[in-house]
Amino acid sequence: LEYMADRLDTDDPLWGFTVRGGASELQGFVCVTTFTTWVRWFRWDSQTELAGLHEFPKEISSRGRKLDDDAATGGALAKELEGLVRDGDPDGEGVVWPHVAEISLLGGIGCGKQLLNLVVEELEAHDSPYDFVVLQATENAVPFYESQGFVRVGAVARYRDVDPKVLERRAE
């Protein structure tokens, strides 16, 4: 709950949808915001081992995942994301990626797919400022998002100053 409260306090703009049942019981919700990072060094990179794309438990890796680093894509999606404009202060309001939407919270009892489709429809609207949508999924939720067309993309964040060459050597 603390994570949810932090997201609601910090994300701007924040918008979304809810689904309520017959007696106004909450059945589902989704929150969307502009993707923001709070670290000095962040890189989209699906091909580095540091991103952990291949660190699936055995039962998950055998299912045939949709990864941005396979032979067909060669990390192209991460390269596109890395080339996008971003600006800000990681110690203040964060580094804002104005063309990347983030689904920051999604929960549903039988309505998650409809909520996700509604959000994607809004994000694809002609007047939307977003070109990409990202999210963080639990391992159990990955198959759901993949069934909706999402692809796992690698990212690496550094929380203290370390020479990037040292990080690459550690990965070898």
Rosetta silent file (secondary structure, phi, psi, omega in degrees, C-alpha in Angstrom):
SEQUENCE: LEYMADRLDTDDPLWGFTVRGGASELQGFVCVTTFTTWVRWFRWDSQTELAGLHEFPKEISSRGRKLDDDAATGGALAKELEGLVRDGDPDGEGVVWPHVAEISLLGGIGCGKQLLNLVVEELEAHDSPYDFVVLQATENAVPFYESQGFVRVGAVARYRDVDPKVLERRAE
SCORE:     score description
SCORE:     0.000 S_00000001
   1 L     0.000  -32.424  179.701    0.000    0.000    0.000 S_00000001
   2 H   -63.258  -40.080  177.869    2.897    2.360    0.679 S_00000001
   3 H   -59.633  -45.072 -179.376    4.068    1.950   -2.933 S_00000001
   4 H   -63.153  -42.735  179.756    0.591    2.835   -4.196 S_00000001
   5 H   -63.946  -40.679  177.357    0.396    5.888   -1.946 S_00000001
   6 H   -61.145  -43.496 -179.838    3.830    7.061   -3.124 S_00000001
   7 H   -62.606  -43.404 -178.980    2.773    6.738   -6.775 S_00000001
   8 H   -66.295  -31.661  178.799   -0.415    8.686   -6.172 S_00000001
   9 H   -76.291  -32.377 -170.026    1.530   11.433   -4.374 S_00000001
  10 H  -101.609  -34.397 -171.895    4.323   11.793   -6.945 S_00000001
  11 L   -72.261  130.854  179.484    3.016   11.003  -10.413 S_00000001
  12 L  -150.168  120.537    0.849    1.901   13.980  -12.465 S_00000001
  13 L   -77.600  155.254  176.927   -0.099   13.819  -14.613 S_00000001
  14 E  -129.078  126.326  178.394   -1.936   10.835  -13.197 S_00000001
  15 E  -145.955  169.020  179.435   -5.104    9.511  -14.760 S_00000001
  16 E   173.580 -163.384 -176.203   -6.928    6.234  -15.103 S_00000001
  17 E  -139.512  155.105  171.929  -10.131    4.281  -14.878 S_00000001
  18 E  -128.797  156.086  173.642  -12.055    2.223  -12.337 S_00000001
  19 E  -123.400  128.680  179.945  -14.652   -0.506  -12.725 S_00000001
  20 E  -118.359  146.266  179.410  -17.316   -0.876  -10.075 S_00000001
  21 L   -85.524 -169.522 -175.921  -19.735   -3.750   -9.510 S_00000001
  22 L   -54.250  -43.317 -178.829  -23.429   -3.775   -8.741 S_00000001
  23 L  -100.701   33.009 -179.653  -23.168   -2.411   -5.195 S_00000001
  24 L    63.575   21.860  176.004  -20.394    0.024   -6.156 S_00000001
  25 L   -75.862  138.190  179.021  -17.692   -2.458   -5.127 S_00000001
  26 E   -69.047  122.405  177.677  -14.366   -1.812   -6.775 S_00000001
  27 E  -106.421  -21.955 -179.466  -13.653   -4.561   -9.330 S_00000001
  28 E  -170.941  160.000  178.782  -10.674   -3.024  -11.064 S_00000001
  29 E  -155.332  155.376  174.035   -8.492    0.030  -11.530 S_00000001
  30 E  -146.758  137.365  177.324   -5.681    1.307  -13.708 S_00000001
  31 E  -122.172  138.383 -178.610   -3.434    4.347  -13.265 S_00000001
  32 E  -130.251  143.078  178.812   -1.319    5.895  -16.006 S_00000001
  33 E  -147.980  179.016  174.029    1.338    8.593  -15.817 S_00000001
  34 E   -84.015  132.966 -177.610    4.336    9.895  -17.716 S_00000001
  35 E   -61.509  131.436 -178.009    7.380    7.643  -17.249 S_00000001
  36 E  -139.115  140.388  174.798    9.850    9.190  -14.807 S_00000001
  37 E  -117.647  151.999  179.951   13.136    7.975  -13.344 S_00000001
  38 L  -121.667   37.469  176.102   14.812    9.166  -10.155 S_00000001
  39 L  -128.762  151.755 -179.041   18.369    8.023  -10.837 S_00000001
  40 L   -69.151  -30.527 -173.589   21.239    9.903  -12.484 S_00000001
  41 E  -128.736  113.499  179.160   22.052    7.076  -14.823 S_00000001
  42 E  -138.122  135.763 -178.449   19.354    5.064  -16.590 S_00000001
  43 E  -141.315  130.804  170.137   19.697    3.239  -19.891 S_00000001
  44 E   -79.243  123.722 -178.401   17.295    1.195  -21.995 S_00000001
  45 L  -160.718  106.093 -178.272   19.371   -1.783  -23.160 S_00000001
  46 L   -85.449  -10.438 -174.331   17.946   -5.199  -23.963 S_00000001
  47 L  -100.230  -11.907  177.423   21.248   -6.748  -24.947 S_00000001
  48 L   -81.428  143.075  176.040   23.334   -6.293  -21.802 S_00000001
  49 H   -62.747  -25.514 -178.887   23.355   -9.097  -19.259 S_00000001
  50 H   -62.170  -23.043 -179.122   22.909   -6.420  -16.598 S_00000001
  51 H   -74.177  -19.417  175.899   19.274   -5.981  -17.695 S_00000001
  52 L    71.964   24.360 -178.916   18.444   -9.500  -16.512 S_00000001
  53 L   -64.512  -24.122 -176.214   16.173  -10.446  -19.400 S_00000001
  54 L  -104.973   16.061 -179.273   17.291  -14.069  -19.236 S_00000001
  55 L   -95.022   45.840  178.267   17.028  -14.483  -15.469 S_00000001
  56 L   -84.807  146.507  168.612   13.685  -16.291  -15.555 S_00000001
  57 L   -59.416  151.600 -174.230   12.962  -19.217  -13.286 S_00000001
  58 H   -51.447  -43.225 -177.573   13.179  -22.464  -15.291 S_00000001
  59 H   -67.078  -24.422  179.158    9.391  -22.943  -15.452 S_00000001
  60 H   -86.687  -41.797 -175.826    8.946  -19.426  -16.883 S_00000001
  61 H   -65.677  -21.377 -178.457   11.842  -19.401  -19.381 S_00000001
  62 L   -80.224   -5.313 -176.013   10.501  -22.526  -21.075 S_00000001
  63 L   -85.357   -2.856 -179.358    7.267  -20.755  -22.131 S_00000001
  64 L    75.119   77.883 -177.208    8.788  -18.790  -25.029 S_00000001
  65 L   -78.191  155.672  172.997    8.959  -15.177  -23.883 S_00000001
  66 L   -93.104  104.875 -177.252    8.622  -12.098  -26.056 S_00000001
  67 E  -117.266  146.157  178.976   11.994  -10.403  -25.624 S_00000001
  68 L   -75.372   -8.317 -175.569   13.403   -7.322  -27.308 S_00000001
  69 L  -104.629   12.788 -179.167   16.822   -8.951  -27.664 S_00000001
  70 L   -74.454  176.774 -175.440   15.948  -11.881  -29.923 S_00000001
  71 L   -61.954  -31.039 -177.403   17.334  -12.314  -33.424 S_00000001
  72 L   -71.317  -37.337 -174.961   14.331  -10.596  -35.009 S_00000001
  73 L  -102.797  -32.615 -179.585   14.578   -7.345  -33.048 S_00000001
  74 L    58.538   27.390  179.755   18.208   -7.136  -31.912 S_00000001
  75 L    80.822   18.422 -175.674   17.195   -4.759  -29.149 S_00000001
  76 H   -60.549  -38.104 -178.859   15.569   -2.286  -31.555 S_00000001
  77 H   -66.077  -43.681  177.094   12.808   -1.290  -29.134 S_00000001
  78 H   -62.027  -38.258  179.236   15.305   -0.472  -26.369 S_00000001
  79 H   -64.969  -40.170  176.684   17.346    1.546  -28.874 S_00000001
  80 H   -63.202  -46.164  179.449   14.252    3.546  -29.852 S_00000001
  81 H   -61.809  -42.171 -178.896   13.403    4.210  -26.209 S_00000001
  82 H   -63.616  -28.605 -179.456   16.996    5.192  -25.431 S_00000001
  83 L   -81.273   -3.095 -176.976   16.902    7.760  -28.258 S_00000001
  84 L   -76.775  155.334  175.966   13.883    9.602  -26.840 S_00000001
  85 L   -67.685  140.081  171.481   13.952   13.063  -25.291 S_00000001
  86 L  -152.063  153.650 -176.799   14.021   13.243  -21.493 S_00000001
  87 E  -158.759  151.215  175.132   14.735   16.040  -19.075 S_00000001
  88 E   140.293 -176.122 -177.264   14.733   16.830  -15.393 S_00000001
  89 E  -116.608  116.826 -178.455   16.550   16.475  -12.115 S_00000001
  90 L   -63.865  -18.884  178.721   16.736   12.997  -10.549 S_00000001
  91 L   -92.329   -4.179 -179.248   17.080   14.600   -7.118 S_00000001
  92 L  -119.960 -109.174 -177.280   14.001   16.790   -7.600 S_00000001
  93 L   -77.712   -5.584 -178.622   10.997   16.200   -9.833 S_00000001
  94 E    93.849  168.078  175.966   12.726   13.269  -11.562 S_00000001
  95 E   -92.546  113.753 -173.538   13.845   12.748  -15.133 S_00000001
  96 E   -95.530  133.141  176.443   10.655   12.904  -17.200 S_00000001
  97 E  -106.206   91.045 -168.851   10.259   11.006  -20.486 S_00000001
  98 E   -65.655  -13.720 -179.744    7.409   13.048  -22.081 S_00000001
  99 E  -109.163   13.021  179.296    6.687   10.563  -24.884 S_00000001
 100 E  -122.746  117.346  175.225    6.585    7.428  -22.704 S_00000001
 101 E   -88.758  148.324  176.226    3.458    6.560  -20.725 S_00000001
 102 E  -124.028  125.900  169.987    3.715    4.233  -17.752 S_00000001
 103 E   -80.924  105.394 -171.628    0.943    2.012  -16.520 S_00000001
 104 E   -89.761  -26.681  177.883    1.841    2.405  -12.886 S_00000001
 105 E  -147.607  134.825  174.797   -0.931    0.350  -11.268 S_00000001
 106 E  -146.416  127.424  175.819   -3.379   -2.191  -12.695 S_00000001
 107 E  -148.313  137.175 -179.350   -5.623   -4.518  -10.757 S_00000001
 108 E  -157.978  144.191  174.066   -8.777   -6.236  -11.803 S_00000001
 109 L  -103.308   87.294  179.654  -11.083   -9.049  -10.896 S_00000001
 110 L    81.953    3.941 -177.673  -11.947  -10.291  -14.366 S_00000001
 111 L  -127.896   10.065 -178.041  -11.694   -6.868  -15.990 S_00000001
 112 H   -59.788  -41.915 -179.603   -7.923   -6.302  -16.341 S_00000001
 113 H   -63.135  -44.187  179.630   -7.925   -6.938  -20.094 S_00000001
 114 H   -64.865  -41.020  178.261  -10.751   -4.465  -20.688 S_00000001
 115 H   -63.834  -44.760  179.211   -9.055   -1.819  -18.530 S_00000001
 116 H   -61.820  -43.914  178.623   -5.733   -2.315  -20.322 S_00000001
 117 H   -62.693  -38.205  177.557   -7.422   -2.088  -23.724 S_00000001
 118 H   -62.721  -44.030  178.401   -9.192    1.113  -22.678 S_00000001
 119 H   -63.815  -47.479 -179.268   -5.875    2.683  -21.614 S_00000001
 120 H   -60.934  -39.707  176.741   -4.078    1.620  -24.801 S_00000001
 121 H   -59.580  -44.480  177.409   -6.938    3.057  -26.867 S_00000001
 122 H   -63.170  -41.896 -178.158   -6.556    6.401  -25.052 S_00000001
 123 H   -69.554  -24.642  178.522   -2.771    6.352  -25.497 S_00000001
 124 L   -88.629   -1.794 -179.875   -3.133    5.690  -29.230 S_00000001
 125 L   -60.190  151.600 -176.680   -5.491    8.656  -29.706 S_00000001
 126 L   -55.343  -37.850 -176.047   -4.422   11.270  -32.234 S_00000001
 127 L   -92.249    8.962  179.165   -3.873   13.948  -29.586 S_00000001
 128 L   -73.865  136.930  178.051   -1.886   11.706  -27.200 S_00000001
 129 L   -79.948   -3.888 -171.604    1.659   12.944  -26.481 S_00000001
 130 L   -96.779  139.905  175.422    2.857    9.353  -26.002 S_00000001
 131 L  -107.812  -20.474 -177.717    4.659    7.134  -28.490 S_00000001
 132 E  -137.900  156.582  172.386    5.382    4.236  -26.112 S_00000001
 133 E  -130.770  134.090  179.764    3.832    2.633  -23.040 S_00000001
 134 E  -126.426  165.388  176.093    5.849    0.815  -20.386 S_00000001
 135 E  -162.073  165.490  171.832    5.096   -0.978  -17.133 S_00000001
 136 L  -111.426  124.817 -177.107    6.702   -3.158  -14.509 S_00000001
 137 L  -114.513  145.385  169.824    5.097   -6.586  -14.259 S_00000001
 138 L   -70.240  158.753  179.529    5.372   -9.311  -11.686 S_00000001
 139 L   -57.271  -36.133  179.727    6.598  -12.620  -13.111 S_00000001
 140 L   -68.632  -26.542 -178.122    3.060  -13.985  -12.742 S_00000001
 141 L   -89.731  -13.586 -177.140    1.627  -11.086  -14.771 S_00000001
 142 H   -54.834  -47.757  179.464    4.157  -11.269  -17.635 S_00000001
 143 H   -58.435  -37.257  177.631    2.106  -13.815  -19.685 S_00000001
 144 H   -60.609  -50.325 -178.502   -0.977  -11.574  -19.401 S_00000001
 145 H   -66.688  -36.827  176.697    0.867   -8.523  -20.732 S_00000001
 146 H   -63.848  -37.408  178.592    2.575  -10.545  -23.468 S_00000001
 147 H   -65.206  -19.215  178.808   -0.836  -11.843  -24.583 S_00000001
 148 L   -97.657    7.744  175.164   -1.808   -8.182  -25.019 S_00000001
 149 L    99.877   -0.492  179.172    1.210   -7.447  -27.250 S_00000001
 150 L   -74.765  149.180 -178.998    3.728   -6.165  -24.696 S_00000001
 151 L  -123.234  138.249  179.471    7.398   -7.116  -25.154 S_00000001
 152 E   -75.164  123.201 -177.742    9.968   -7.425  -22.368 S_00000001
 153 L  -118.602  141.287 -179.479   12.602   -4.681  -22.770 S_00000001
 154 L   -85.001  147.333  175.479   15.817   -4.390  -20.777 S_00000001
 155 E  -146.040  147.497  179.295   16.767   -1.407  -18.674 S_00000001
 156 E  -129.775  131.017  177.538   19.708   -0.700  -16.396 S_00000001
 157 E  -123.251  144.289  177.450   19.730    1.879  -13.599 S_00000001
 158 E  -120.767  127.863 -174.794   22.658    2.937  -11.476 S_00000001
 159 L   -98.205   -5.343  173.951   21.975    4.358   -8.054 S_00000001
 160 L  -144.696  162.551 -177.159   25.482    5.582   -7.275 S_00000001
 161 L   -71.161  113.569  176.038   28.335    6.844   -9.389 S_00000001
 162 L  -137.761  139.678  179.316   30.146    3.901  -10.926 S_00000001
 163 L   -62.609  125.272 -179.762   32.143    3.906  -14.144 S_00000001
 164 H   -56.264  -30.776  178.960   29.960    2.246  -16.864 S_00000001
 165 H   -65.892  -34.799  177.590   33.027    0.333  -18.106 S_00000001
 166 H   -65.137  -42.305  178.712   33.330   -1.289  -14.673 S_00000001
 167 H   -61.899  -43.956  179.871   29.677   -2.394  -14.878 S_00000001
 168 H   -63.495  -39.955  179.167   30.193   -3.896  -18.352 S_00000001
 169 H   -64.855  -36.402  178.266   33.287   -5.789  -17.161 S_00000001
 170 H   -63.954  -31.518 -177.860   31.302   -7.224  -14.258 S_00000001
 171 H   -75.658  -21.077 -177.034   28.709   -8.542  -16.695 S_00000001
 172 L   -75.662    0.000    0.000   31.306  -10.443  -18.749 S_00000001
